[in-house]
mmCIF file with all atom_site columns, C-alpha atoms in Angstrom:
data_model
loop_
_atom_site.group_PDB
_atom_site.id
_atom_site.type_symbol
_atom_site.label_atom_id
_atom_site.label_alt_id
_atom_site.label_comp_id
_atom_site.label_asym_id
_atom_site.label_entity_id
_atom_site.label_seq_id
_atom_site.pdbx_PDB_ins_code
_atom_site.Cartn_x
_atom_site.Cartn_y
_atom_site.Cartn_z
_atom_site.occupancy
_atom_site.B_iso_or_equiv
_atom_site.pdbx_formal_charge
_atom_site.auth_seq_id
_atom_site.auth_comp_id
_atom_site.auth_asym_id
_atom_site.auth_atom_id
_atom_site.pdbx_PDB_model_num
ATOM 1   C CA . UNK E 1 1   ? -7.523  20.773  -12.179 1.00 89.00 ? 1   UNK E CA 1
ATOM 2   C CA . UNK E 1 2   ? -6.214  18.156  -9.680  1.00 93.00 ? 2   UNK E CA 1
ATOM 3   C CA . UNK E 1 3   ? -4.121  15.264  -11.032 1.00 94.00 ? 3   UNK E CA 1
ATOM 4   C CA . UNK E 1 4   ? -3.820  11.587  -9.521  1.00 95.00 ? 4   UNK E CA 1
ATOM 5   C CA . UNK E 1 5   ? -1.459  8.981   -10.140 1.00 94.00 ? 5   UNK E CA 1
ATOM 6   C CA . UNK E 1 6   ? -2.375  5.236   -10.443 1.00 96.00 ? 6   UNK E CA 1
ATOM 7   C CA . UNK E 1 7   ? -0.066  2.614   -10.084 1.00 94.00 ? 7   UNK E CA 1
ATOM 8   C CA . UNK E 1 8   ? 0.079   -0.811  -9.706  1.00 93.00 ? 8   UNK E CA 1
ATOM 9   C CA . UNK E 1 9   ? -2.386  -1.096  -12.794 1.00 96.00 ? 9   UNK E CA 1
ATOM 10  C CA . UNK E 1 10  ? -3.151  -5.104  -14.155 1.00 96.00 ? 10  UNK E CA 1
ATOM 11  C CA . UNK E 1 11  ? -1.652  -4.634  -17.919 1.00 96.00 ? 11  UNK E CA 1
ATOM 12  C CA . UNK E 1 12  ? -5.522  -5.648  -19.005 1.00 96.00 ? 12  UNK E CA 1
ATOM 13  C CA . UNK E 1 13  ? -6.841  -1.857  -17.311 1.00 97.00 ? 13  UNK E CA 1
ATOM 14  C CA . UNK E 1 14  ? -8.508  0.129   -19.813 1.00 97.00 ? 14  UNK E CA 1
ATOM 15  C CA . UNK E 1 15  ? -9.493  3.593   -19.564 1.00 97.00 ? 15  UNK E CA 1
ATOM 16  C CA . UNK E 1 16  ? -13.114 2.624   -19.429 1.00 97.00 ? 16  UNK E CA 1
ATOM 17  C CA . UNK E 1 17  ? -12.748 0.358   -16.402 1.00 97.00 ? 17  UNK E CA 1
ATOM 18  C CA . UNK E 1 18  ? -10.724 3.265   -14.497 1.00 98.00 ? 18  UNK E CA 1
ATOM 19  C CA . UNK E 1 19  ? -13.477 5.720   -15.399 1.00 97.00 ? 19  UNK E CA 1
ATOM 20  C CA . UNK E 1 20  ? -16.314 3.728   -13.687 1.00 97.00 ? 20  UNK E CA 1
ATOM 21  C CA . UNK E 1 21  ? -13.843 3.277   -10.862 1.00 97.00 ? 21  UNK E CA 1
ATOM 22  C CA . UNK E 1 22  ? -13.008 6.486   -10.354 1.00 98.00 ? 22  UNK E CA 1
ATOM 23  C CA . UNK E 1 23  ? -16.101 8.867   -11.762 1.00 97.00 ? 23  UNK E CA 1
ATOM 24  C CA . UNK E 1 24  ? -18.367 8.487   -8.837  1.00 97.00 ? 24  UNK E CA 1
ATOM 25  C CA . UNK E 1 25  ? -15.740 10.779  -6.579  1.00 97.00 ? 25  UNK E CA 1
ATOM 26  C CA . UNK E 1 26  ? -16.479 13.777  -8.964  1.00 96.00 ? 26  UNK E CA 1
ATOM 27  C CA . UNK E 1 27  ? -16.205 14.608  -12.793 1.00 97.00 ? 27  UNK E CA 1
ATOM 28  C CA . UNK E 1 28  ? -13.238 14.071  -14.468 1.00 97.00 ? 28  UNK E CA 1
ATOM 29  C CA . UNK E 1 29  ? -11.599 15.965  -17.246 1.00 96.00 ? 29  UNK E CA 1
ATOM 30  C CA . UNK E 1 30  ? -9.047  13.218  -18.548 1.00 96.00 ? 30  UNK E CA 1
ATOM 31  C CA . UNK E 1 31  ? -7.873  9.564   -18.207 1.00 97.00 ? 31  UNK E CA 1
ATOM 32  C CA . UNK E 1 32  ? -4.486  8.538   -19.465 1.00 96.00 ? 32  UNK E CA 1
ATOM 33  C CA . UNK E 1 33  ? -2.774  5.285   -19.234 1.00 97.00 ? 33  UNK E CA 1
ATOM 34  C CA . UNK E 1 34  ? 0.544   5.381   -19.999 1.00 96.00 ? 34  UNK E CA 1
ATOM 35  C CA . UNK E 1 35  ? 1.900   2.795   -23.062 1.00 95.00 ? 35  UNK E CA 1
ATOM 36  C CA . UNK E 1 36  ? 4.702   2.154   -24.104 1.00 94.00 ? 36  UNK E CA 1
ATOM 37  C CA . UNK E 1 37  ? 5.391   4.141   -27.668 1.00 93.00 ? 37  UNK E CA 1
ATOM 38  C CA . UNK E 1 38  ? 6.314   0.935   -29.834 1.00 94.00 ? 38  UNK E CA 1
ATOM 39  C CA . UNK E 1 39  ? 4.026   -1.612  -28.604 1.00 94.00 ? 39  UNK E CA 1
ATOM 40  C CA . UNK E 1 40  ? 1.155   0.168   -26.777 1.00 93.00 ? 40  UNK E CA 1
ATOM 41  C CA . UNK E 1 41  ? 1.514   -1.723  -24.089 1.00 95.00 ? 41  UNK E CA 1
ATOM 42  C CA . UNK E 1 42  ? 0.446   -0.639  -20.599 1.00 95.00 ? 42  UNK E CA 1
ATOM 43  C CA . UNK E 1 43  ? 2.899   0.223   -18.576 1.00 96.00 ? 43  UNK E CA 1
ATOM 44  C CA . UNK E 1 44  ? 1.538   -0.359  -15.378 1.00 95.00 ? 44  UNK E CA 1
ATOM 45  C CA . UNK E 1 45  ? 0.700   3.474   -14.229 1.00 95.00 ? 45  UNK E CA 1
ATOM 46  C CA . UNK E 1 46  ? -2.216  5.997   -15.256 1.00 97.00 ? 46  UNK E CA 1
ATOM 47  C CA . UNK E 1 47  ? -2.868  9.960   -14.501 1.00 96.00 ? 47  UNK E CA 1
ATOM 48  C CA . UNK E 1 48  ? -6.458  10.863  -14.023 1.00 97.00 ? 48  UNK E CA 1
ATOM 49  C CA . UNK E 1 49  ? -7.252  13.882  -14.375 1.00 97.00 ? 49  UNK E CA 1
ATOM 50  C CA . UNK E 1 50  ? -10.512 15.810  -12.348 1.00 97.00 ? 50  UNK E CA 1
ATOM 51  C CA . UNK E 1 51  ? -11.794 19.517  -12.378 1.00 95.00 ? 51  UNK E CA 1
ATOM 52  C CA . UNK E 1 52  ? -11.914 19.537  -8.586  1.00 96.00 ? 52  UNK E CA 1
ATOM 53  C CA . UNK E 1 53  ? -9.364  19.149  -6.590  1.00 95.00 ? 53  UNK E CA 1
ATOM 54  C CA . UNK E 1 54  ? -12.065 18.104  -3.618  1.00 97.00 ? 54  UNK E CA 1
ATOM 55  C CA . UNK E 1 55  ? -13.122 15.135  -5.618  1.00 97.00 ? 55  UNK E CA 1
ATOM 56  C CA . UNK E 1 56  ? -9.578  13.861  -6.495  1.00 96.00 ? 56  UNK E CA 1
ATOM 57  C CA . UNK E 1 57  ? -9.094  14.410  -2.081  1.00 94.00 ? 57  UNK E CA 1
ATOM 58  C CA . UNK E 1 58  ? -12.076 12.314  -2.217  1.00 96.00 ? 58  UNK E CA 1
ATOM 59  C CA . UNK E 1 59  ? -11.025 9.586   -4.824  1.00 97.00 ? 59  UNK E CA 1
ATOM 60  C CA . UNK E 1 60  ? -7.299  9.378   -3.062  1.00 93.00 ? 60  UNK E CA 1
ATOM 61  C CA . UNK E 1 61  ? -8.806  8.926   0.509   1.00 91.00 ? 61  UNK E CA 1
ATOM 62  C CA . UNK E 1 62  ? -11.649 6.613   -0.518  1.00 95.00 ? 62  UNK E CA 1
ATOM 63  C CA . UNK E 1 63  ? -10.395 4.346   -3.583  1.00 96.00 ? 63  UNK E CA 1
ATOM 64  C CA . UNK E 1 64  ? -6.753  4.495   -2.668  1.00 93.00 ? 64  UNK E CA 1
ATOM 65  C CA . UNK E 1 65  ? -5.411  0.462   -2.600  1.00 92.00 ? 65  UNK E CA 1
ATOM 66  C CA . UNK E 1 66  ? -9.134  -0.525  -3.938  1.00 95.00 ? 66  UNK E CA 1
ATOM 67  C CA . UNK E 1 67  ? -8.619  -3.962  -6.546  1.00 95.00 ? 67  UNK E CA 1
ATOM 68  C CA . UNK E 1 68  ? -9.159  -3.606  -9.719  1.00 96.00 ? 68  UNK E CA 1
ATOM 69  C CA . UNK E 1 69  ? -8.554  -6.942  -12.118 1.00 96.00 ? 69  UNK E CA 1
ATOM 70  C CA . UNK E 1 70  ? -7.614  -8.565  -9.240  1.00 94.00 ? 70  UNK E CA 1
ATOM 71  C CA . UNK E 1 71  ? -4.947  -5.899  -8.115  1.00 93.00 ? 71  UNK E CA 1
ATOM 72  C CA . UNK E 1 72  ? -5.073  -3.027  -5.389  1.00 93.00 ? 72  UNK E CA 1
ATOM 73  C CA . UNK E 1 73  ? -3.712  0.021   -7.258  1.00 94.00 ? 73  UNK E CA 1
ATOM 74  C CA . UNK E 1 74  ? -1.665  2.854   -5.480  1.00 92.00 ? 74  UNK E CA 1
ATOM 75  C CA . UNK E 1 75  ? -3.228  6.171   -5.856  1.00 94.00 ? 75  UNK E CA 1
ATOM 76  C CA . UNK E 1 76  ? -1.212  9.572   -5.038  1.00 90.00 ? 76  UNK E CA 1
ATOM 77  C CA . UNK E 1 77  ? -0.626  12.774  -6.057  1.00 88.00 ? 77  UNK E CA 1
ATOM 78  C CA . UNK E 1 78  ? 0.956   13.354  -9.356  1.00 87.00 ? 78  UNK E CA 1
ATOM 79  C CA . UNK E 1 79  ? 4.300   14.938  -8.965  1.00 73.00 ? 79  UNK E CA 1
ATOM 80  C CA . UNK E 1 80  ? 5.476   16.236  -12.513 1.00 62.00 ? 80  UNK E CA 1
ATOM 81  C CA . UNK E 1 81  ? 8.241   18.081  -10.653 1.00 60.00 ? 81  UNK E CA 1
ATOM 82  C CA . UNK E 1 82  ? 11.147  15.064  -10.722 1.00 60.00 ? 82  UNK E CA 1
ATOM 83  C CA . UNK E 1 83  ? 13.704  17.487  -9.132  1.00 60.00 ? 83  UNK E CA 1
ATOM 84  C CA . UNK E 1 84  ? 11.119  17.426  -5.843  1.00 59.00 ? 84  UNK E CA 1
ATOM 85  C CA . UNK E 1 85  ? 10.365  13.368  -6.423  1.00 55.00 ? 85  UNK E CA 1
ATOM 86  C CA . UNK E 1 86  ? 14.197  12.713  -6.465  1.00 60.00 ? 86  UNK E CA 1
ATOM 87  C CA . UNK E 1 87  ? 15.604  15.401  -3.037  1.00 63.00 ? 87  UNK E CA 1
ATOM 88  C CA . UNK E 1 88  ? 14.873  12.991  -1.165  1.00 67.00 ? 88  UNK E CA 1
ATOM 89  C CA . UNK E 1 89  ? 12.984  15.869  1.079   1.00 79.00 ? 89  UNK E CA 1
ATOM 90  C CA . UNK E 1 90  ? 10.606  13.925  3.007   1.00 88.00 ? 90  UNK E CA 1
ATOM 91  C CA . UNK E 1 91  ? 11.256  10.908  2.153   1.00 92.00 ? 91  UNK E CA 1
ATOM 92  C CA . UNK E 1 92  ? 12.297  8.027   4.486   1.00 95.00 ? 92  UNK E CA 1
ATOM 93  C CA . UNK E 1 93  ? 13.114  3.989   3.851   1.00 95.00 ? 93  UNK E CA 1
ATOM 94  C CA . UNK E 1 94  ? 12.027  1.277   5.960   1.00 96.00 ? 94  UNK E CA 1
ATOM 95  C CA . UNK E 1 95  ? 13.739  -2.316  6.100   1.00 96.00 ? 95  UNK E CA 1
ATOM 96  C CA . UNK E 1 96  ? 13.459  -5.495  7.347   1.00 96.00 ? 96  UNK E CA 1
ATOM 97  C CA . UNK E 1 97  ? 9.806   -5.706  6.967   1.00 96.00 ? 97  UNK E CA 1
ATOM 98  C CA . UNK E 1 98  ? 7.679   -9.191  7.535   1.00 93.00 ? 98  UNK E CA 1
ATOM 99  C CA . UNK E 1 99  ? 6.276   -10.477 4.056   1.00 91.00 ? 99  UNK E CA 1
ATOM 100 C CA . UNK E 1 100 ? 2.398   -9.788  5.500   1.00 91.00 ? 100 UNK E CA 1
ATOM 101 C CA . UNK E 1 101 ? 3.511   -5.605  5.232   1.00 93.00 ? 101 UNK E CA 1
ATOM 102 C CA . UNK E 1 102 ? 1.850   -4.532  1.711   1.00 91.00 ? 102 UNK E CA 1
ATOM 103 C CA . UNK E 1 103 ? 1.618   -1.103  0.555   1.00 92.00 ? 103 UNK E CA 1
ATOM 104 C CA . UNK E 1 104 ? -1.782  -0.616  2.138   1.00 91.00 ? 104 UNK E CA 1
ATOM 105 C CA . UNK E 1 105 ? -0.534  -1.535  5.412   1.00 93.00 ? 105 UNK E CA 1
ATOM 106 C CA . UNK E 1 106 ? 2.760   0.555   5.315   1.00 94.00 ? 106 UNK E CA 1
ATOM 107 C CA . UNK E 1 107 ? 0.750   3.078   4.255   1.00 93.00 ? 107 UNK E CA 1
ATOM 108 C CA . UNK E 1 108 ? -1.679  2.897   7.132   1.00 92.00 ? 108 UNK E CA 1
ATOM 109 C CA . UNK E 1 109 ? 1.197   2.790   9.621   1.00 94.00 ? 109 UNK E CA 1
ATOM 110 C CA . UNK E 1 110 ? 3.098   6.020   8.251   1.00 95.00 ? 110 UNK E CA 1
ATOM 111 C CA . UNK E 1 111 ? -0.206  8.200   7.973   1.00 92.00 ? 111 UNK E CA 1
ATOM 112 C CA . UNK E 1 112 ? -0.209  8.890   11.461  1.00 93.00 ? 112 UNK E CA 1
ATOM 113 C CA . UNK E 1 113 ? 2.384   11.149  11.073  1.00 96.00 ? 113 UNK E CA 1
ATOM 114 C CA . UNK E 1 114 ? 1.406   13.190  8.385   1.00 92.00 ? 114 UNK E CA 1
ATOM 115 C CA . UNK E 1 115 ? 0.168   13.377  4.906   1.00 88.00 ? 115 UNK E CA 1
ATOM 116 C CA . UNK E 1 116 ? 1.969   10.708  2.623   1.00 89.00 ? 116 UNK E CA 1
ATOM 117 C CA . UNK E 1 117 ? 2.768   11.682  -1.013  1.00 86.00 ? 117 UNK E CA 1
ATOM 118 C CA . UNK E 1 118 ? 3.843   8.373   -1.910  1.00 87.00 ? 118 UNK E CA 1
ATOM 119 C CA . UNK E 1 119 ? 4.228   4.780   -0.475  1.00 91.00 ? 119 UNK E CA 1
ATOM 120 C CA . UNK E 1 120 ? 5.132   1.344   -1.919  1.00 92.00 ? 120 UNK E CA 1
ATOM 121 C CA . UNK E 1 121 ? 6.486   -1.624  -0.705  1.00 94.00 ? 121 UNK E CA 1
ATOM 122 C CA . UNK E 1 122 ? 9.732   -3.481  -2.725  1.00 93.00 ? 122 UNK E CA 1
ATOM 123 C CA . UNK E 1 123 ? 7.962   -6.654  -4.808  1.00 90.00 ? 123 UNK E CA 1
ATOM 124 C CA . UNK E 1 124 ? 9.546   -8.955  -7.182  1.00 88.00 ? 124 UNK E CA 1
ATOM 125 C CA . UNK E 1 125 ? 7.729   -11.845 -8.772  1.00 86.00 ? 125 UNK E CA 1
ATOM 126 C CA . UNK E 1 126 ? 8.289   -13.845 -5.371  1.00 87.00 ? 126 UNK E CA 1
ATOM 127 C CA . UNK E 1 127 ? 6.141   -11.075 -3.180  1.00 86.00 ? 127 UNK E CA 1
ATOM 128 C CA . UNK E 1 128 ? 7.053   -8.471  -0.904  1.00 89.00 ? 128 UNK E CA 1
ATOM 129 C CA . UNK E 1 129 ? 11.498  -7.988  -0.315  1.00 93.00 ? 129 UNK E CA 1
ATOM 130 C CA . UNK E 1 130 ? 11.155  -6.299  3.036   1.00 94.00 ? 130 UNK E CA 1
ATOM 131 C CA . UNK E 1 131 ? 11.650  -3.070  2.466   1.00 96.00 ? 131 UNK E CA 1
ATOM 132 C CA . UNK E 1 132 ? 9.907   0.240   1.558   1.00 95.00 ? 132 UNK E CA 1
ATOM 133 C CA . UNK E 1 133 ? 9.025   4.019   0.862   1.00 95.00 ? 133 UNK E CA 1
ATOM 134 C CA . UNK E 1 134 ? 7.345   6.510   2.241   1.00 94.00 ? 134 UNK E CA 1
ATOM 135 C CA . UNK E 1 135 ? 7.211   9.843   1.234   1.00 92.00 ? 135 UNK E CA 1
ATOM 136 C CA . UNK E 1 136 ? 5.747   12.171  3.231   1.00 91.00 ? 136 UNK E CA 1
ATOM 137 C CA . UNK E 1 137 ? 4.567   15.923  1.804   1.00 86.00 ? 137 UNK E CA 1
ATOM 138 C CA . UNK E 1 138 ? 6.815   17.618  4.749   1.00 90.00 ? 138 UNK E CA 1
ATOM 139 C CA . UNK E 1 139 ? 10.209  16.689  6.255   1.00 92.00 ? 139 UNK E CA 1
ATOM 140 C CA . UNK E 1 140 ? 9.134   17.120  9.899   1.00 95.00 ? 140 UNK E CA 1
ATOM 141 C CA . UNK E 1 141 ? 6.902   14.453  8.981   1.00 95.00 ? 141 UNK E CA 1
ATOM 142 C CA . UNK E 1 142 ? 9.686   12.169  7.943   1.00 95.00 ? 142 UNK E CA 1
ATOM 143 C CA . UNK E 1 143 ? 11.734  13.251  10.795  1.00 96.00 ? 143 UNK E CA 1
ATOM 144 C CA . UNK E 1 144 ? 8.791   12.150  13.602  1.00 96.00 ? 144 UNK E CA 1
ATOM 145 C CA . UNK E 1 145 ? 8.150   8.858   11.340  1.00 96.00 ? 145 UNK E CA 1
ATOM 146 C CA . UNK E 1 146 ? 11.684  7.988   11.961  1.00 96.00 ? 146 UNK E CA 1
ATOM 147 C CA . UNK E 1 147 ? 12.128  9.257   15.937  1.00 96.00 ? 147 UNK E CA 1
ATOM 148 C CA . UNK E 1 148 ? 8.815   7.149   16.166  1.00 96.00 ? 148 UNK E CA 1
ATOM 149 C CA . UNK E 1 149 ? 9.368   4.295   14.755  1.00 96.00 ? 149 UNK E CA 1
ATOM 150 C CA . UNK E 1 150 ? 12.901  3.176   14.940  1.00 96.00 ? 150 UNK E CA 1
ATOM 151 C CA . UNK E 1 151 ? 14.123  0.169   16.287  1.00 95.00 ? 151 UNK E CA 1
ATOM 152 C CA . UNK E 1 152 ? 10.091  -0.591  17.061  1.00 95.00 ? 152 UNK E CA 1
ATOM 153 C CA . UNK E 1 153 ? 9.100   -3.633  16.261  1.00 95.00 ? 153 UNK E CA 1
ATOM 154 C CA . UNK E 1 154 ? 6.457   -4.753  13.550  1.00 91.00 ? 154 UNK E CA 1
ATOM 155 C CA . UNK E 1 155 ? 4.725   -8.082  13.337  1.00 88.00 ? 155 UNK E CA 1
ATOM 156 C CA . UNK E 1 156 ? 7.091   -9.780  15.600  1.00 91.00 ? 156 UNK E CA 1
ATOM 157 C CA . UNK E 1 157 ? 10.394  -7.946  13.257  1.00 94.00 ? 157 UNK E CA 1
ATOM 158 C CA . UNK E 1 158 ? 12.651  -4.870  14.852  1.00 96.00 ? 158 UNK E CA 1
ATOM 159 C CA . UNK E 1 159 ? 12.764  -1.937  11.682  1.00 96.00 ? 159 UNK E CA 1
ATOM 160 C CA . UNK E 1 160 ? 14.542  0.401   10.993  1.00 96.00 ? 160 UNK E CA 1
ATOM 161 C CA . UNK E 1 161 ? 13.729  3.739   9.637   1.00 96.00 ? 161 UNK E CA 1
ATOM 162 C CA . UNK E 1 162 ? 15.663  6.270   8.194   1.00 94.00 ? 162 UNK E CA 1
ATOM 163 C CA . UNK E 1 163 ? 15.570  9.062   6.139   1.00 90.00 ? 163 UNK E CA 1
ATOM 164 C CA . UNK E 1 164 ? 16.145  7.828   2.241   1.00 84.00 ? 164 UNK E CA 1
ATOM 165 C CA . UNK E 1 165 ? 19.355  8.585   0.724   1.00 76.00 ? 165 UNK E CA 1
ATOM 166 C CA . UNK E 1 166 ? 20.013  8.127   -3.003  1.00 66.00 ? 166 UNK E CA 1
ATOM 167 C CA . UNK E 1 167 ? 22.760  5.998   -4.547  1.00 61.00 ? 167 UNK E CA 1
ATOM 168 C CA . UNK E 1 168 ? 24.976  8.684   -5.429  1.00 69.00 ? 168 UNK E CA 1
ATOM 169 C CA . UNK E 1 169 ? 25.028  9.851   -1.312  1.00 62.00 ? 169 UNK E CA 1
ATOM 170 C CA . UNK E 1 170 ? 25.264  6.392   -0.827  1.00 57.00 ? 170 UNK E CA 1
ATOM 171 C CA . UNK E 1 171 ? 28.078  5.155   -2.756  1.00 69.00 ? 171 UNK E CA 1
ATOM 172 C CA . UNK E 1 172 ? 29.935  8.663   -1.144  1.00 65.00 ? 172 UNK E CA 1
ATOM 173 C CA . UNK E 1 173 ? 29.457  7.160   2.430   1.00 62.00 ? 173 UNK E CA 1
ATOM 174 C CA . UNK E 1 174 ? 31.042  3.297   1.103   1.00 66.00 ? 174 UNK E CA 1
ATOM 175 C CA . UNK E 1 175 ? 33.775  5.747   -0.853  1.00 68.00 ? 175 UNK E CA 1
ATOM 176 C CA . UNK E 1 176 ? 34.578  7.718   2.926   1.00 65.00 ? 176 UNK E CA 1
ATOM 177 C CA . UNK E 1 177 ? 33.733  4.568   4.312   1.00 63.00 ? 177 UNK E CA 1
ATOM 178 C CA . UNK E 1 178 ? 36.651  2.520   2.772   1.00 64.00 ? 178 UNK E CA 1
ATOM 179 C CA . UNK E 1 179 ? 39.325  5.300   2.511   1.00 64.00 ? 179 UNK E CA 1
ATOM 180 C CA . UNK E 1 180 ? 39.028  5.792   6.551   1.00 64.00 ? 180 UNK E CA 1
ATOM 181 C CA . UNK E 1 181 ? 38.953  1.971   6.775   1.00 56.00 ? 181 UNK E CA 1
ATOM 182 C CA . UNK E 1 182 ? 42.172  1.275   4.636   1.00 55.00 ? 182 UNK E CA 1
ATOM 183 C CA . UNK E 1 183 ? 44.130  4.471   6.285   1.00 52.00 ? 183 UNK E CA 1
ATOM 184 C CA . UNK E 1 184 ? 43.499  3.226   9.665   1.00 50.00 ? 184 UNK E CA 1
ATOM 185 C CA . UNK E 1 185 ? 44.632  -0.233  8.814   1.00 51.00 ? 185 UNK E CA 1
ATOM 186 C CA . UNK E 1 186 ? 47.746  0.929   7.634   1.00 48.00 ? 186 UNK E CA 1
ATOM 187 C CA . UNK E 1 187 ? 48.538  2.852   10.505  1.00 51.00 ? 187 UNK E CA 1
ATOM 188 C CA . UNK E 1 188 ? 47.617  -0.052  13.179  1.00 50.00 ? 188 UNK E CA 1
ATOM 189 C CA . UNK E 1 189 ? 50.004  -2.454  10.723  1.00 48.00 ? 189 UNK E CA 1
ATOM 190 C CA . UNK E 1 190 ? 52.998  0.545   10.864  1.00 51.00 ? 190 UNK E CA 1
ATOM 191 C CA . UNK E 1 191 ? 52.319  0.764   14.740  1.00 49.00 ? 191 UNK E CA 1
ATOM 192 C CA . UNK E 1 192 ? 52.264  -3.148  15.309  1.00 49.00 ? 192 UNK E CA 1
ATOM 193 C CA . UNK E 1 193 ? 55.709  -3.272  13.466  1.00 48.00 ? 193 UNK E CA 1
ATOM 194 C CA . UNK E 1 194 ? 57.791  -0.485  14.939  1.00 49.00 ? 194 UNK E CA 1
ATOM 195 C CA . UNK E 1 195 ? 58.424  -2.028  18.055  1.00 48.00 ? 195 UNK E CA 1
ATOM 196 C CA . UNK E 1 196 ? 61.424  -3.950  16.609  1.00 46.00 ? 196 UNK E CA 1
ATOM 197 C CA . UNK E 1 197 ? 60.278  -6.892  16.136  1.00 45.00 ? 197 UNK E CA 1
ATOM 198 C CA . UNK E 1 198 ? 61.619  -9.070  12.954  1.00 43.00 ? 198 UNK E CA 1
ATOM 199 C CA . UNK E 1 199 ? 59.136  -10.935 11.010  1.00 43.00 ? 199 UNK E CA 1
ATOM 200 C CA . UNK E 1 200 ? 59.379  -14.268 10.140  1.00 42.00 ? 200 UNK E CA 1
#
């Protein structure tokens, strides 16, 4: 068995509709969307399920970012392992990205340097906030994506690219960040006063 995650799903997608979208790559054992528990709603991501892993290859590389009810859905492989989907191993963030950079595009960018787990562009109801994801299956992946691209620029916009870190490593760096800061402050002010001076 080979399982596929769809995101990006219209809250109207049925089952139905993603079986005639995605049967024709190979037979498929099982089609889930995921609801929420109280009011059934959609929420917004599906697994589908098929008995070869060829035909899910297939299905990925040929219906990945396809529209269905009027939205292109992201397709990758399903990761049930969250301790690998949150180590940040191969993963890298890009920012300042122009508003014409969707998930397809990013996507077909970053592929160049390896195979891509996952990749999605930050939206809010406005569009596109200029930044994004990629994970990539390997880290020397990551590592080339970032060495390559860098300080390059995209659609007229310089980017930068850097491996993702998670808001716990983050809020460690501002934490080391503003201890060093405030020590060295103090120290300049104790040095800038022990020459005698008097204040006034």
């Amino acid at each position: 068995m080979a399982s596929l995650y769809v995101g990006d799903l219209h809250p109207e997608v049925t089952e139905a509709m993603l079986y005639e979208k995605f049967s024709p790559a190979g037979p498929i054992l099982s089609i889930r969307i995921c609801r929420d528990k109280i009011t059934r709603r959609s929420l917004g991501y599906a697994y589908v399920n098929y008995q070869q892993p060829l035909d899910a290859k297939r299905a990925l590389e040929t219906l990945n970012f396809d529209v269905i009810k009027g939205r292109p859905v992201r397709i990758m492989w399903s990761q049930r392992d969250p301790s690998l989907r949150k180590s940040g191993v191969g993963n890298v963030f890009i920012k300042n990205l122009g508003k014409t950079i969707d998930n397809k595009a990013l996507y077909n960018i970053f592929s160049a340097f390896g195979n891509i787990l996952s990749c999605k562009v930050a939206c809010d109801e406005k569009g596109p906030k200029g930044y994004g994801f990629v994970h990539f299956q390997k880290q020397e992946s990551a590592e080339r994506a970032i060495d390559a691209m860098n300080g390059m620029f995209l659609n007229y916009r310089k980017i930068f690219v850097g491996r993702f870190k998670s808001h716990k490593e983050r809020e460690a760096e501002r934490g080391a960040w503003a201890r060093q800061s405030t020590s060295a402050d103090v120290k300049n002010f104790q040095e800038d006063t022990d020459d005698g001076a008097t204040l006034r």
